[in-house]
Each structure stands twice: as structure tokens, then as C-alpha cells.
Steps between C-alpha positions, in 0.01 A plus 500: 500500500325613185686601189367854550742543792794486256555819301704325229425141409550255217240249387621159383248305294578131533478265203629201696877530486709326764698826514211740566577526871861584418380804307323618813808439713725700267258793487466508878876484534510822298287668768163490323187317610339256256231235493430195286151459358357245252505594132117513499502842668276739306601841372257659748662313790849594381404866471347492848819344641694797357838339428795707383595216268391152391713189449366207298668183622612200305301180494498136385227548237531582132324806362424284196264279702134592494463464877817686596468778762422843360526860608213747503607706195362820652779490759744606229292816442524620861826684437684299768852377411501126422788252500432156352739218593526183286134392460411860578702618198348239272151594615565869435637421155195293409246747643655801326528353150828310500561134419600225741610151394614176656876503542689226319652404834407607852756750628574436865800623696773754444518705182701799383303818425647795309356843575422679176362836614510734797184511708392601854430133574862411421671804653816452707499121481833356618734365233505566130246456223499120537373318807394155617124461558267215598258374235203267551257486207358275231348774279666802349395827339541471123379851409469803727173696514489839325681772692742274688879527482773250593710567810687170525559179305632151562598220265163328536286805583524794258256686726652426841420854623254738334290809567232705333645816350220726629319311776636390838504129413809281528560129450779258595537145371734418790444503876666797676376381840725191523854530632645347182411813300784750523370840603145366530428670832627831365276461194194456723613799706516703180141406424375570852696818574596636159193419292227489768654776718445310824659625822676263741210495744496129595711410803454297813495816712208644306330159497519474879367850552212451256420154639486624857259775397288259299479244782405773747225621266371148439508381860402816686432408866436133411676202653740308280637147511787368294569138426868419542627202303865520600611638163640836393181627336266473797767633737563811286126553452454485877781749561359741241147487638636530854670824399167624366261401781714394796313308769190470283688205348514154652704236321375144508757232444334172414707194574328277246749220539647577157791715615872448462715384788514764777289746303242570768767604749682713239188694404396565859846628582532724191156665507396518863843562649670675210226734374266522794202384294212345690518130408261216581607144416224250422568129514284356219722211398244229557225687317704556185640149482153353548367715212787391276457131573483304174540812282746457214413771245717813560221742407271339758777529758537873431128567516452300818786684668377839377149431628621379839728802538200731463285291735773501765556874456133585532451275803803644675398856410160438656666360810718811525198727477451532128698629201410673176802447276739221403853579381659270242844498343375467142770593246477606138624162365220333701246719323653447156528121529144469630351698210577349162540714189252284310275390787482265796579192295866601478550605861830360628387443857267646758675698770328451835503875558351585158284217374454287809273725702132424555255707294329635811730632767413733787844661514606762245841439341796733541777412255771768529760309293275410209696723260847371589741240372695294752821701493298819553334340803840423650607862451182624669572267791851641541368856499244405765776378728463124465816299558698376203447143618126557473485680165764274350309180576424280204138515381266261677154426355188572702385136476833409657641150476164366379606576143849361556361164603399350169179307549322460832625709792567296816685580821755229425580648159516853642746390768733351239470802274568750781822330596620463140419865431685614813808300399503663155474853645762430767755386243425785258548752781820324605637547146398870499264449206163571662482865391606410144205265449145623444336193647622167637280225638433128512205315348366169631435250220259212567710278277668199653819362353745224583808586699770338713570601859719299736522212250122476502251571226276804557188617322453860610401843376689779324566867573542750214708812555390820324739798496448784254639842413265781402429872544120508514377136487339553159795319341757283677796276429627207703793586725835344411594387850846349557495125463673459836217693667234286332688187608505619861130584499411167340710306746354678802140456385529130427680447832290726723150478353349161567307357206694684227758318290527721192563872434459663157576854379250693285670659196186653343469870419186718511362486240420224412477386864381707795716554809270306731410146398130551574 
């Protein structure tokens, strides 16, 4: 769906902050569509995009560095309201004639901001004139540019909130998008609705209606195939396209040998029996495992799997009489993580459904969920009539268990991992915690360690457990599972999975780690 289909929209220019995606989530939660674009966007491109407002994100760089990311200065002359956050504020101050300096000490974490002046940006914030906010910066504004006034101060930041007296330009030293900032969501709503005059036009109902129309226009009378991976994204994408084109859609479920325990049967039951979607299951286990033989690098795994998916799709489409379009469950975080702010050198990882496709492909892509975050996808699924068990499933990567087997993928390792993963999920469901965890899975580690079983020395492999909480997968924290539950899972795995004598629990957050290990 192009931006032109949204009457009111906000443009977020990304300077590399780990919180940029949270800005987008908060704005969408207020009922307004927004998109994230790299800071390099020209004034002509911004004007053509026609945003009602512009947000400049934070970022890890310093405006004092010669190679720090910059903004096309002509954007500020377009007459579009601008809100600079953290680095965005410092950049505005420097560009417009103020002075920025290195802070004596990096300010990170909670701070107390006092509101000094009434302003539309600060209208109707809960609480009094003082509030807790979240700071994360190493530079600070020493002198404001001409024409700016102070809206809020903190002990370490005399210009914690500012605006231009005559132009629609605001700046915040703190991050309103994070939950630690009191009234932060309301502040962003004030910018979007009060300052930019946006209507609440973004909802899942309008998204479904617009997506159905767009898919119908794109596909016409053509035949469509959809690759089903067993995860929420591809299932919702299939249901949405099925609503648009009905029996023109055939779903192809590739059993690539990298599925979780019982997954093939679950998917066949949910889609074919539950939704009445035409489903063809392809047994390609041997082909995928042969292609992955000896492959250790995770990027190579993803690209091999992405290439084979397309080859299998195209071959099966030809066997069925031909197809013109391929549906994929690409999400907005997939797009963001596969396109770095500064260039390909900083890309986090290649998603098989974004960067793993061959350059020449006969099928045209249909990606109806490309604008959505994960929680939005789940809501679309519910509104399309998918069962709660389906839409509530934990995310499962397209490359499947191949990226949860660290190192070479073998049938023996997959068998061990499947059983360990099933044990973890069984016990989490038994405790009633499944729906409170964003993602839970096991990882096979090709690391042997000494153990003792039945009074005998063992030298066997380890399983890592990864359970995280999140709202959109852009940031995540490790889940604090009860120790008794972890003990039960560990005991069952070491007793029931032959060749495993050690279980470890991953307590890393994202960032700095990612959710998946590869």
C-alpha cells in the first residue's frame, strides 16, 4: 500500500536510534499512519510524500562529528511541523544557529523534567508540572538558536523541551516514545493530532479494506500462490489474500524438514479445514537438508533456504498449471532490519522474505502485511476470523529450525532440538504463561561438555532456552520465568532428549542481542 492511500500520515526520519520503531508504534496507536525512512531523504522526496508532520529520531552519533548524519536543511522550509527527539533536537539546534557541546557525563535513564510554559505539545499531560522522563544522550544543547523558547528543563538539561516561537518546530532532549516517560504517548498524540491536525484514520478495519482492494487491483484475474511457513505472518497473509481473490489463491506448505514438532499437521488442520483455503503440502525435506549440508554461516543458511523456497514454489506452480503472483508475510520490522540507516554494512540480518530472494524471479510478489508490526498482524488475523490459537502463536522464522541449530544442520540435531523445543512449550502452556511470552524456543548448541548420568561420565551437547517479552520484536527483554518451571524443563530435556546433558537459559535483551541466535 502506498503512502498516498493514507490521507493523514507522519514521516519519521531515522538517525539510527534503537527507539525509532517505538515512535512509529506510538503514533500508530494514536490512530495515524506513519512510516520510517532514512535521514538521507531529500526535501523533494519529503514534499512528494506529503506528510502532515515530521519526526526526527534520536541516534547514537554526535552532531559534533564531521561524519554524523545530517538533514537536508530545505526540509525545514517546507512549512511542515517538525519534532526533533534527542539527536533530532541537537541537530536542529546546530543547523539553526545554536550551540551543542559534549556533556560532562552521559545522561542515561530516568530524569525529572519541569514544564516551564504552556504549549500545544504539552497540553493535558497527566500529572503536574514535574514528570519523570527517559534520557539517553552524550551531547547537550548549550545555547538555543535564535527564536527558540524553553518549554521544559531538567537538572542536567536546561533545554529539555523547546520550540520555535514563530515556526512549527519543536525539540525534546528526552524520549517520549519509551514507557518510562510519564505522559510520553499523550505528548506524541498532541503533536500528531493537535499540532499536525491528523484524523484517526489508521485502524485494522480500514487496513483490511484497503489491502483487499489493493490486492484485487494488483492481481486481477491472475493465479496466486502463497508460501506457508507455519507462522502467524504467512497464515494471516494467506487469509487476507484469500478474502481478496478467493479460489485464485493456492497455498503451498513446504515441509522443508526444519519445522517444529507436529507443525505440519497443525498447519494443514488450521488452514485447509478451518478456513477452507486450498492447500498443497510439498515434502521437500531431503532437498533442503542436502542443500544445507556442511553450511555453518547463518546468512548462507537464510539465502539457501530463501532460494530453495522460490524454486519449489515456481516448480509447484508450473505443475499446478502456472501462477503469476507469490504472497509473502513480510512485516515492517523485516523491511527495517534489512535496510540499514547508513547502508548495507550495518544490516542486522537478512530476512529470507526480504533479502534472501533471487534477483530474477518469474513470480511477482504480493506482500499485504509489509506495513504492519507484529501486534497489528495479530489483530488483522482476529478480524479475519482466524482462531486465537493461530494468531496467538509465537513467531517462527521462515528459515525454521535451521537458524536455531547453531552450526551445521543435520537430521540428528534437528530431532534433538524439536523434542527439547516441544518440552519447553508444553511446560510453559501448563503453567499458563504461553500468552504472556512473546517468543519461547530452544536452541541447539554444538558445544560438548562433561556431565554425569547414572554414575557415568558423559560428554554431550547443550540446549539453550530463549524466552523473551516484547510488543513488536524491535526491542525485547528476557522473560523472568519461575525457577521451578526452568528446573522442570531442564530436568525433562536432559532425561528425555538423548545426547543432551546441559540446559542453559539466555538472559540477554534486544539490544544488544537479537531474539534469534542466528
